[in-house]
Amino acid sequence: PAAAPFARAEALDAALGDPWQPDNPYGFAAGAARDAAETYPAAAEARLRAEGFHLCHLPESLGGTLRSFEDTHVLVRVCARRDVNVMPATMFSISAVMTVLAAGTAEQHRRVAGWLRDGRTVAFGLSEEQAGSDVLANSCRLDEDGGLTGVKWLVGRGASADAAVVVARTAQRGPAAFTALLLGPEELADDRVRRLPARRTTGMRGIDFADLEFDGLAVPPGAVVGETGSGLAGALRAQQIVRLMSTAGCLATADTALRTALRFTREHRTGGERVADTPYGSRELALAAAELIATDVTVLAAARLVHVAPESFGLCSSVVKHVATRLTAACATRSRALTGARGVLREGRGAVLDKAVRDNAMVAVIDTSVLGNLRAIAMHLPAYSAVCGGEPGGAAQEDGAAADRERRLTTVFAFGDADALPGVEPAALDLGVRPKDDILLGFAGHAEAIAAELGHRGEARA
């Protein structure tokens, strides 16, 4: 018989024990204490690695345990709700690994997979401080003699990673001016590589976000991932999956905030009435829960869509990141406000809430800036405006595609059914802006009916 949906997540959550127990090393109190001391979650990392958690984003064909990104997403959330730092502690290799899977050779696939199975961490160097979200302005370069020079900024696990994928300039201009380089332990141990001190952050405290500085590092020819000039394309494909998986941190932190607020409002009374039963308390709890549930549904659909239609996932990954960051931030802030003055205390539930809110804000920008993500969404709007406007020749007019779209949508929204999903293909992720998204086009096909229904509801309220 097929395994129950999310059985791995349930089993791991049970194995980690009650997070409210003050002596649980995998609980809220331990996470808040590490946050205050800005220490790394070494014990939690070791426990999760023993459970094989660090392989949950690696395909089974390469020795990992990835069954579906939906299953992996839920698995990550039940761990990250205890302390979101388990994500960078065990999963920060995902950006580098997905870049190699999207653009690298079969041998490079096996190489990074072997590092992961050995428990090693592979950092990812794309951003540069002066360029910000404008990656085309990056200056870290690989010269014609094979020397790598420049600085990569705020690299997750930069101070402790065993290997790295670095995207460097190899030509003067354009998206094809960048090449991804796979640097192993030998290269990172070279004297021409400096790991600068870790930067202190407001959230995810204790994780080493450090700059990597290269001063003419000799890069072997075999380090080039795929083709010269394909580095940015590979990285952008990988970031589609990374944006999706980062929303596990958004949901996890908001989940913790809401659970904390719910416990408080059920126990605390004002005027003889439980806070949860007051008009204000019940309304705010309902709104916070609605924000969390809406995010949950959006993310689960996206986690299945990446399997079903990778060629249309580019827009989806940016939309789901935007929705998740906005709604979960509102949920976490609303939940904290419900606890009143206790929400600002640096102890007990106040510490748990404070960490959740700060970590949520960190997740929002961990893989892309808000501006960069909105820019990515805006690139798709002209093509979709024609479709939603019903112009002749638009995708909404392609009646022959309706049956295929309905079949794909049925699979996308069959939550929990991992057997219905094909394997994921990072190389198949598309960077184009053609109107392909089944969910958006499905809404476009019903635009008139939706507009009429909204109109009726507006009239009824009036």
GROMACS .gro file of C-alpha atoms in nm:
model
  462
    1PRO     CA    1   0.000   0.000   0.000
    2ALA     CA    2   0.106   0.359  -0.067
    3ALA     CA    3   0.260   0.550   0.222
    4ALA     CA    4   0.033   0.795   0.400
    5PRO     CA    5   0.078   1.155   0.282
    6PHE     CA    6   0.359   1.331   0.468
    7ALA     CA    7   0.433   1.023   0.680
    8ARG     CA    8   0.804   1.111   0.697
    9ALA     CA    9   0.724   1.455   0.832
   10GLU     CA   10   0.491   1.317   1.097
   11ALA     CA   11   0.746   1.056   1.208
   12LEU     CA   12   1.030   1.309   1.231
   13ASP     CA   13   0.813   1.560   1.418
   14ALA     CA   14   0.726   1.292   1.672
   15ALA     CA   15   1.089   1.184   1.704
   16LEU     CA   16   1.198   1.541   1.785
   17GLY     CA   17   0.957   1.555   2.079
   18ASP     CA   18   0.730   1.824   2.219
   19PRO     CA   19   0.882   2.163   2.125
   20TRP     CA   20   0.723   2.326   2.431
   21GLN     CA   21   0.918   2.109   2.674
   22PRO     CA   22   1.182   2.340   2.823
   23ASP     CA   23   1.448   2.067   2.838
   24ASN     CA   24   1.397   1.947   2.479
   25PRO     CA   25   1.720   2.022   2.285
   26TYR     CA   26   1.509   2.045   1.969
   27GLY     CA   27   1.243   2.267   2.123
   28PHE     CA   28   1.158   2.635   2.136
   29ALA     CA   29   1.347   2.713   2.456
   30ALA     CA   30   1.669   2.567   2.317
   31GLY     CA   31   1.626   2.759   1.992
   32ALA     CA   32   1.563   3.086   2.174
   33ALA     CA   33   1.870   3.029   2.393
   34ARG     CA   34   2.089   2.966   2.087
   35ASP     CA   35   1.946   3.279   1.926
   36ALA     CA   36   2.032   3.492   2.228
   37ALA     CA   37   2.385   3.352   2.238
   38GLU     CA   38   2.416   3.358   1.855
   39THR     CA   39   2.539   2.998   1.851
   40TYR     CA   40   2.515   2.738   1.578
   41PRO     CA   41   2.255   2.457   1.615
   42ALA     CA   42   2.516   2.181   1.620
   43ALA     CA   43   2.310   1.923   1.811
   44ALA     CA   44   2.003   1.976   1.593
   45GLU     CA   45   2.216   1.953   1.279
   46ALA     CA   46   2.373   1.626   1.396
   47ARG     CA   47   2.035   1.475   1.482
   48LEU     CA   48   1.881   1.572   1.149
   49ARG     CA   49   2.180   1.445   0.952
   50ALA     CA   50   2.147   1.114   1.134
   51GLU     CA   51   1.786   1.107   1.009
   52GLY     CA   52   1.902   1.177   0.649
   53PHE     CA   53   1.728   1.515   0.652
   54HIS     CA   54   2.014   1.682   0.461
   55LEU     CA   55   1.940   1.460   0.160
   56CYS     CA   56   1.571   1.549   0.132
   57HIS     CA   57   1.633   1.781  -0.165
   58LEU     CA   58   1.864   1.541  -0.352
   59PRO     CA   59   1.697   1.315  -0.614
   60GLU     CA   60   1.683   0.944  -0.535
   61SER     CA   61   1.878   0.871  -0.855
   62LEU     CA   62   2.176   1.044  -0.693
   63GLY     CA   63   2.141   0.878  -0.354
   64GLY     CA   64   1.905   1.131  -0.198
   65THR     CA   65   1.559   1.095  -0.050
   66LEU     CA   66   1.367   1.345  -0.263
   67ARG     CA   67   1.031   1.191  -0.345
   68SER     CA   68   0.850   1.514  -0.423
   69PHE     CA   69   0.912   1.876  -0.337
   70GLU     CA   70   0.570   1.882  -0.173
   71ASP     CA   71   0.677   1.606   0.065
   72THR     CA   72   1.015   1.771   0.122
   73HIS     CA   73   0.856   2.110   0.183
   74VAL     CA   74   0.634   1.975   0.461
   75LEU     CA   75   0.926   1.779   0.607
   76VAL     CA   76   1.136   2.094   0.626
   77ARG     CA   77   0.854   2.294   0.782
   78VAL     CA   78   0.799   2.059   1.076
   79CYS     CA   79   1.168   2.092   1.162
   80ALA     CA   80   1.206   2.462   1.087
   81ARG     CA   81   0.908   2.560   1.302
   82ARG     CA   82   1.119   2.457   1.603
   83ASP     CA   83   1.416   2.662   1.484
   84VAL     CA   84   1.442   2.791   1.129
   85ASN     CA   85   1.821   2.773   1.161
   86VAL     CA   86   1.803   2.402   1.080
   87MET     CA   87   1.746   2.507   0.719
   88PRO     CA   88   2.079   2.685   0.665
   89ALA     CA   89   2.249   2.431   0.893
   90THR     CA   90   2.147   2.136   0.677
   91MET     CA   91   2.008   2.267   0.345
   92PHE     CA   92   2.214   2.563   0.229
   93SER     CA   93   2.370   2.337  -0.032
   94ILE     CA   94   2.044   2.341  -0.227
   95SER     CA   95   2.134   2.650  -0.434
   96ALA     CA   96   2.467   2.507  -0.542
   97VAL     CA   97   2.333   2.157  -0.601
   98MET     CA   98   2.038   2.274  -0.810
   99THR     CA   99   2.265   2.495  -1.018
  100VAL     CA  100   2.484   2.195  -1.097
  101LEU     CA  101   2.180   1.975  -1.170
  102ALA     CA  102   2.036   2.246  -1.398
  103ALA     CA  103   2.351   2.313  -1.600
  104GLY     CA  104   2.626   2.064  -1.513
  105THR     CA  105   2.747   1.733  -1.651
  106ALA     CA  106   2.652   1.389  -1.521
  107GLU     CA  107   2.995   1.362  -1.359
  108GLN     CA  108   2.943   1.694  -1.179
  109HIS     CA  109   2.601   1.572  -1.064
  110ARG     CA  110   2.765   1.268  -0.908
  111ARG     CA  111   3.040   1.478  -0.753
  112VAL     CA  112   2.815   1.719  -0.564
  113ALA     CA  113   2.581   1.436  -0.467
  114GLY     CA  114   2.876   1.249  -0.319
  115TRP     CA  115   2.971   1.553  -0.113
  116LEU     CA  116   2.618   1.579   0.022
  117ARG     CA  117   2.600   1.211   0.109
  118ASP     CA  118   2.930   1.251   0.295
  119GLY     CA  119   2.773   1.527   0.503
  120ARG     CA  120   2.961   1.812   0.337
  121THR     CA  121   2.823   2.160   0.271
  122VAL     CA  122   2.839   2.328  -0.071
  123ALA     CA  123   2.805   2.707  -0.054
  124PHE     CA  124   2.668   2.923  -0.335
  125GLY     CA  125   2.830   3.250  -0.436
  126LEU     CA  126   2.620   3.473  -0.663
  127SER     CA  127   2.552   3.807  -0.492
  128GLU     CA  128   2.801   4.092  -0.461
  129GLU     CA  129   2.762   4.380  -0.220
  130GLN     CA  130   2.795   4.666  -0.468
  131ALA     CA  131   2.568   4.507  -0.731
  132GLY     CA  132   2.285   4.404  -0.498
  133SER     CA  133   1.998   4.241  -0.686
  134ASP     CA  134   2.142   4.352  -1.023
  135VAL     CA  135   2.349   4.040  -1.088
  136LEU     CA  136   2.441   4.163  -1.437
  137ALA     CA  137   2.654   4.426  -1.259
  138ASN     CA  138   2.862   4.164  -1.075
  139SER     CA  139   3.237   4.204  -1.115
  140CYS     CA  140   3.389   3.884  -0.970
  141ARG     CA  141   3.563   3.741  -1.276
  142LEU     CA  142   3.744   3.442  -1.421
  143ASP     CA  143   4.019   3.566  -1.650
  144GLU     CA  144   4.150   3.395  -1.962
  145ASP     CA  145   4.432   3.235  -1.766
  146GLY     CA  146   4.189   3.063  -1.530
  147GLY     CA  147   4.237   3.297  -1.234
  148LEU     CA  148   3.934   3.382  -1.019
  149THR     CA  149   3.932   3.729  -0.863
  150GLY     CA  150   3.663   3.912  -0.669
  151VAL     CA  151   3.437   3.891  -0.363
  152LYS     CA  152   3.109   3.710  -0.316
  153TRP     CA  153   2.892   3.869  -0.052
  154LEU     CA  154   2.694   3.723   0.239
  155VAL     CA  155   2.748   3.363   0.134
  156GLY     CA  156   2.543   3.124   0.348
  157ARG     CA  157   2.780   2.890   0.537
  158GLY     CA  158   3.061   3.080   0.369
  159ALA     CA  159   3.296   3.049   0.667
  160SER     CA  160   3.252   2.673   0.707
  161ALA     CA  161   3.150   2.524   0.369
  162ASP     CA  162   3.356   2.239   0.227
  163ALA     CA  163   3.295   2.335  -0.137
  164ALA     CA  164   3.125   2.607  -0.337
  165VAL     CA  165   2.959   2.698  -0.665
  166VAL     CA  166   3.063   3.049  -0.769
  167VAL     CA  167   2.911   3.243  -1.060
  168ALA     CA  168   3.184   3.456  -1.215
  169ARG     CA  169   3.207   3.696  -1.508
  170THR     CA  170   3.375   3.550  -1.818
  171ALA     CA  171   3.273   3.812  -2.075
  172GLN     CA  172   3.204   4.184  -2.087
  173ARG     CA  173   2.826   4.208  -2.103
  174GLY     CA  174   2.494   4.029  -2.124
  175PRO     CA  175   2.337   3.730  -1.946
  176ALA     CA  176   2.578   3.494  -2.124
  177ALA     CA  177   2.874   3.673  -1.970
  178PHE     CA  178   2.875   3.455  -1.658
  179THR     CA  179   3.000   3.105  -1.587
  180ALA     CA  180   2.936   2.881  -1.286
  181LEU     CA  181   3.242   2.722  -1.126
  182LEU     CA  182   3.242   2.416  -0.903
  183LEU     CA  183   3.515   2.459  -0.642
  184GLY     CA  184   3.602   2.160  -0.427
  185PRO     CA  185   3.774   2.134  -0.089
  186GLU     CA  186   4.117   2.162  -0.255
  187GLU     CA  187   4.034   2.497  -0.417
  188LEU     CA  188   3.874   2.642  -0.103
  189ALA     CA  189   4.181   2.544   0.100
  190ASP     CA  190   4.406   2.747  -0.133
  191ASP     CA  191   4.585   3.050   0.015
  192ARG     CA  192   4.430   3.265  -0.256
  193VAL     CA  193   4.086   3.216  -0.099
  194ARG     CA  194   3.994   3.418   0.210
  195ARG     CA  195   3.688   3.348   0.421
  196LEU     CA  196   3.605   3.681   0.577
  197PRO     CA  197   3.448   3.700   0.926
  198ALA     CA  198   3.082   3.608   0.941
  199ARG     CA  199   2.839   3.897   0.921
  200ARG     CA  200   2.599   3.940   1.211
  201THR     CA  201   2.233   3.929   1.109
  202THR     CA  202   1.905   4.015   1.280
  203GLY     CA  203   1.757   3.673   1.206
  204MET     CA  204   1.907   3.323   1.172
  205ARG     CA  205   2.163   3.420   1.434
  206GLY     CA  206   2.451   3.178   1.472
  207ILE     CA  207   2.465   3.092   1.100
  208ASP     CA  208   2.784   3.197   0.926
  209PHE     CA  209   2.698   3.441   0.648
  210ALA     CA  210   3.046   3.529   0.532
  211ASP     CA  211   3.211   3.685   0.228
  212LEU     CA  212   3.438   3.475   0.008
  213GLU     CA  213   3.732   3.664  -0.141
  214PHE     CA  214   3.931   3.524  -0.434
  215ASP     CA  215   4.270   3.664  -0.528
  216GLY     CA  216   4.370   3.500  -0.854
  217LEU     CA  217   4.267   3.147  -0.749
  218ALA     CA  218   4.373   2.896  -1.014
  219VAL     CA  219   4.051   2.727  -1.130
  220PRO     CA  220   4.092   2.393  -1.311
  221PRO     CA  221   3.912   2.366  -1.649
  222GLY     CA  222   3.694   2.083  -1.518
  223ALA     CA  223   3.543   2.322  -1.264
  224VAL     CA  224   3.328   2.494  -1.527
  225VAL     CA  225   2.969   2.385  -1.474
  226GLY     CA  226   2.824   2.293  -1.811
  227GLU     CA  227   2.916   2.542  -2.082
  228THR     CA  228   3.110   2.865  -2.047
  229GLY     CA  229   2.856   3.146  -2.039
  230SER     CA  230   2.570   2.931  -1.906
  231GLY     CA  231   2.631   3.008  -1.540
  232LEU     CA  232   2.365   3.272  -1.490
  233ALA     CA  233   2.102   3.068  -1.673
  234GLY     CA  234   2.180   2.766  -1.455
  235ALA     CA  235   2.171   2.976  -1.139
  236LEU     CA  236   1.840   3.137  -1.231
  237ARG     CA  237   1.686   2.797  -1.297
  238ALA     CA  238   1.812   2.674  -0.962
  239GLN     CA  239   1.678   2.982  -0.785
  240GLN     CA  240   1.325   2.894  -0.894
  241ILE     CA  241   1.342   2.586  -0.673
  242VAL     CA  242   1.531   2.770  -0.400
  243ARG     CA  243   1.260   3.038  -0.383
  244LEU     CA  244   1.000   2.765  -0.346
  245MET     CA  245   1.190   2.588  -0.069
  246SER     CA  246   1.268   2.910   0.115
  247THR     CA  247   0.895   2.954   0.172
  248ALA     CA  248   0.916   2.656   0.409
  249GLY     CA  249   1.094   2.899   0.642
  250CYS     CA  250   0.820   3.159   0.592
  251LEU     CA  251   0.551   2.909   0.686
  252ALA     CA  252   0.750   2.757   0.970
  253THR     CA  253   0.813   3.087   1.148
  254ALA     CA  254   0.453   3.203   1.104
  255ASP     CA  255   0.332   2.864   1.226
  256THR     CA  256   0.535   2.903   1.544
  257ALA     CA  257   0.414   3.259   1.597
  258LEU     CA  258   0.048   3.162   1.557
  259ARG     CA  259   0.076   2.854   1.780
  260THR     CA  260   0.240   3.067   2.048
  261ALA     CA  261  -0.028   3.334   2.026
  262LEU     CA  262  -0.303   3.071   2.033
  263ARG     CA  263  -0.167   2.916   2.353
  264PHE     CA  264  -0.145   3.257   2.517
  265THR     CA  265  -0.491   3.377   2.415
  266ARG     CA  266  -0.652   3.055   2.533
  267GLU     CA  267  -0.488   3.080   2.876
  268HIS     CA  268  -0.487   3.455   2.942
  269ARG     CA  269  -0.800   3.640   3.047
  270THR     CA  270  -0.902   4.001   3.025
  271GLY     CA  271  -1.213   4.121   3.204
  272GLY     CA  272  -1.282   3.761   3.302
  273GLU     CA  273  -1.291   3.644   2.940
  274ARG     CA  274  -1.028   3.448   2.752
  275VAL     CA  275  -0.846   3.672   2.502
  276ALA     CA  276  -0.921   3.415   2.231
  277ASP     CA  277  -1.294   3.463   2.293
  278THR     CA  278  -1.297   3.842   2.279
  279PRO     CA  279  -1.406   4.005   1.950
  280TYR     CA  280  -1.056   4.139   1.894
  281GLY     CA  281  -0.879   3.816   1.984
  282SER     CA  282  -1.103   3.586   1.782
  283ARG     CA  283  -1.086   3.816   1.479
  284GLU     CA  284  -0.707   3.847   1.485
  285LEU     CA  285  -0.658   3.473   1.535
  286ALA     CA  286  -0.894   3.403   1.244
  287LEU     CA  287  -0.714   3.648   1.018
  288ALA     CA  288  -0.372   3.508   1.111
  289ALA     CA  289  -0.494   3.154   1.048
  290ALA     CA  290  -0.642   3.258   0.712
  291GLU     CA  291  -0.311   3.416   0.611
  292LEU     CA  292  -0.127   3.098   0.704
  293ILE     CA  293  -0.374   2.866   0.528
  294ALA     CA  294  -0.375   3.077   0.211
  295THR     CA  295   0.004   3.062   0.202
  296ASP     CA  296  -0.002   2.688   0.269
  297VAL     CA  297  -0.234   2.616  -0.025
  298THR     CA  298  -0.033   2.840  -0.257
  299VAL     CA  299   0.298   2.679  -0.162
  300LEU     CA  300   0.172   2.320  -0.184
  301ALA     CA  301   0.037   2.386  -0.533
  302ALA     CA  302   0.371   2.534  -0.637
  303ALA     CA  303   0.563   2.243  -0.488
  304ARG     CA  304   0.364   2.009  -0.713
  305LEU     CA  305   0.368   2.237  -1.018
  306VAL     CA  306   0.748   2.227  -1.037
  307HIS     CA  307   0.716   1.855  -1.111
  308VAL     CA  308   0.418   1.876  -1.344
  309ALA     CA  309   0.509   2.179  -1.555
  310PRO     CA  310   0.868   2.296  -1.497
  311GLU     CA  311   0.856   2.493  -1.822
  312SER     CA  312   0.604   2.733  -1.664
  313PHE     CA  313   0.747   2.748  -1.312
  314GLY     CA  314   0.944   3.071  -1.349
  315LEU     CA  315   0.646   3.298  -1.284
  316CYS     CA  316   0.503   3.067  -1.019
  317SER     CA  317   0.823   3.062  -0.813
  318SER     CA  318   0.832   3.442  -0.794
  319VAL     CA  319   0.460   3.475  -0.718
  320VAL     CA  320   0.471   3.213  -0.443
  321LYS     CA  321   0.772   3.382  -0.286
  322HIS     CA  322   0.591   3.717  -0.286
  323VAL     CA  323   0.270   3.573  -0.145
  324ALA     CA  324   0.450   3.370   0.122
  325THR     CA  325   0.666   3.655   0.247
  326ARG     CA  326   0.380   3.906   0.263
  327LEU     CA  327   0.113   3.684   0.418
  328THR     CA  328   0.334   3.506   0.671
  329ALA     CA  329   0.490   3.834   0.781
  330ALA     CA  330   0.138   3.965   0.848
  331CYS     CA  331   0.050   3.643   1.031
  332ALA     CA  332   0.361   3.656   1.249
  333THR     CA  333   0.321   4.026   1.331
  334ARG     CA  334  -0.049   3.985   1.406
  335SER     CA  335   0.027   3.687   1.632
  336ARG     CA  336   0.290   3.878   1.824
  337ALA     CA  337   0.054   4.172   1.879
  338LEU     CA  338  -0.201   3.940   2.036
  339THR     CA  339   0.032   3.873   2.330
  340GLY     CA  340   0.056   4.241   2.425
  341ALA     CA  341   0.345   4.338   2.650
  342ARG     CA  342   0.454   3.976   2.687
  343GLY     CA  343   0.547   3.979   2.321
  344VAL     CA  344   0.840   4.213   2.385
  345LEU     CA  345   0.993   4.017   2.672
  346ARG     CA  346   1.324   3.844   2.602
  347GLU     CA  347   1.217   3.532   2.785
  348GLY     CA  348   0.957   3.258   2.757
  349ARG     CA  349   0.701   3.302   2.484
  350GLY     CA  350   0.822   3.654   2.415
  351ALA     CA  351   1.161   3.517   2.310
  352VAL     CA  352   0.998   3.253   2.089
  353LEU     CA  353   0.779   3.515   1.919
  354ASP     CA  354   1.063   3.764   1.877
  355LYS     CA  355   1.282   3.502   1.713
  356ALA     CA  356   0.998   3.390   1.484
  357VAL     CA  357   0.929   3.745   1.362
  358ARG     CA  358   1.299   3.825   1.303
  359ASP     CA  359   1.366   3.492   1.132
  360ASN     CA  360   1.061   3.543   0.910
  361ALA     CA  361   1.202   3.875   0.792
  362MET     CA  362   1.536   3.708   0.722
  363VAL     CA  363   1.378   3.437   0.509
  364ALA     CA  364   1.206   3.704   0.300
  365VAL     CA  365   1.538   3.822   0.156
  366ILE     CA  366   1.756   3.513   0.196
  367ASP     CA  367   1.752   3.418  -0.173
  368THR     CA  368   1.632   3.735  -0.348
  369SER     CA  369   1.541   4.092  -0.267
  370VAL     CA  370   1.179   4.205  -0.269
  371LEU     CA  371   1.260   4.441  -0.559
  372GLY     CA  372   1.438   4.169  -0.755
  373ASN     CA  373   1.146   3.931  -0.710
  374LEU     CA  374   0.891   4.192  -0.815
  375ARG     CA  375   1.105   4.271  -1.119
  376ALA     CA  376   1.095   3.903  -1.214
  377ILE     CA  377   0.714   3.903  -1.187
  378ALA     CA  378   0.685   4.226  -1.388
  379MET     CA  379   0.875   4.070  -1.680
  380HIS     CA  380   0.585   3.828  -1.730
  381LEU     CA  381   0.303   4.083  -1.717
  382PRO     CA  382   0.301   4.206  -2.081
  383ALA     CA  383   0.262   3.853  -2.220
  384TYR     CA  384  -0.013   3.763  -1.972
  385SER     CA  385  -0.202   4.090  -2.020
  386ALA     CA  386  -0.283   3.985  -2.376
  387VAL     CA  387  -0.412   3.649  -2.253
  388CYS     CA  388  -0.623   3.790  -1.972
  389GLY     CA  389  -0.754   4.059  -2.206
  390GLY     CA  390  -0.874   3.792  -2.447
  391GLU     CA  391  -0.679   3.913  -2.749
  392PRO     CA  392  -0.701   3.689  -3.057
  393GLY     CA  393  -0.433   3.426  -3.061
  394GLY     CA  394  -0.387   3.443  -2.684
  395ALA     CA  395  -0.334   3.124  -2.486
  396ALA     CA  396  -0.684   3.157  -2.341
  397GLN     CA  397  -0.819   3.105  -2.696
  398GLU     CA  398  -0.635   2.775  -2.750
  399ASP     CA  399  -0.928   2.538  -2.701
  400GLY     CA  400  -0.716   2.239  -2.797
  401ALA     CA  401  -0.498   2.291  -2.491
  402ALA     CA  402  -0.788   2.299  -2.244
  403ALA     CA  403  -0.795   1.924  -2.182
  404ASP     CA  404  -0.421   1.908  -2.117
  405ARG     CA  405  -0.443   2.206  -1.885
  406GLU     CA  406  -0.725   2.047  -1.688
  407ARG     CA  407  -0.527   1.724  -1.655
  408ARG     CA  408  -0.222   1.907  -1.525
  409LEU     CA  409  -0.427   2.116  -1.282
  410THR     CA  410  -0.595   1.804  -1.147
  411THR     CA  411  -0.250   1.664  -1.068
  412VAL     CA  412  -0.123   1.990  -0.922
  413PHE     CA  413  -0.409   2.016  -0.672
  414ALA     CA  414  -0.413   1.649  -0.571
  415PHE     CA  415  -0.231   1.739  -0.249
  416GLY     CA  416  -0.053   1.451  -0.077
  417ASP     CA  417  -0.049   1.223  -0.383
  418ALA     CA  418   0.323   1.188  -0.450
  419ASP     CA  419   0.277   0.890  -0.681
  420ALA     CA  420   0.099   1.108  -0.938
  421LEU     CA  421   0.404   1.336  -0.979
  422PRO     CA  422   0.679   1.288  -1.236
  423GLY     CA  423   1.039   1.333  -1.130
  424VAL     CA  424   1.177   1.685  -1.113
  425GLU     CA  425   1.405   1.809  -1.393
  426PRO     CA  426   1.596   2.127  -1.298
  427ALA     CA  427   1.735   2.156  -1.653
  428ALA     CA  428   1.377   2.176  -1.786
  429LEU     CA  429   1.296   2.490  -1.586
  430ASP     CA  430   1.228   2.767  -1.836
  431LEU     CA  431   1.358   3.123  -1.819
  432GLY     CA  432   1.120   3.260  -2.080
  433VAL     CA  433   0.820   3.485  -2.023
  434ARG     CA  434   0.571   3.314  -2.252
  435PRO     CA  435   0.220   3.277  -2.103
  436LYS     CA  436   0.223   2.914  -1.993
  437ASP     CA  437   0.112   2.904  -1.631
  438ASP     CA  438  -0.185   2.668  -1.608
  439ILE     CA  439  -0.324   2.818  -1.288
  440LEU     CA  440  -0.321   3.177  -1.413
  441LEU     CA  441  -0.454   3.077  -1.754
  442GLY     CA  442  -0.723   2.873  -1.581
  443PHE     CA  443  -0.838   3.186  -1.401
  444ALA     CA  444  -0.821   3.380  -1.730
  445GLY     CA  445  -1.054   3.126  -1.888
  446HIS     CA  446  -1.311   3.201  -1.616
  447ALA     CA  447  -1.245   3.576  -1.598
  448GLU     CA  448  -1.595   3.680  -1.705
  449ALA     CA  449  -1.765   3.447  -1.456
  450ILE     CA  450  -1.534   3.563  -1.174
  451ALA     CA  451  -1.595   3.930  -1.258
  452ALA     CA  452  -1.973   3.874  -1.264
  453GLU     CA  453  -1.968   3.695  -0.927
  454LEU     CA  454  -1.759   3.971  -0.769
  455GLY     CA  455  -1.998   4.226  -0.911
  456HIS     CA  456  -2.297   4.047  -0.758
  457ARG     CA  457  -2.127   4.030  -0.419
  458GLY     CA  458  -2.042   4.400  -0.437
  459GLU     CA  459  -2.402   4.486  -0.510
  460ALA     CA  460  -2.521   4.265  -0.225
  461ARG     CA  461  -2.291   4.442   0.023
  462ALA     CA  462  -2.409   4.781  -0.103
   0.00000   0.00000   0.00000
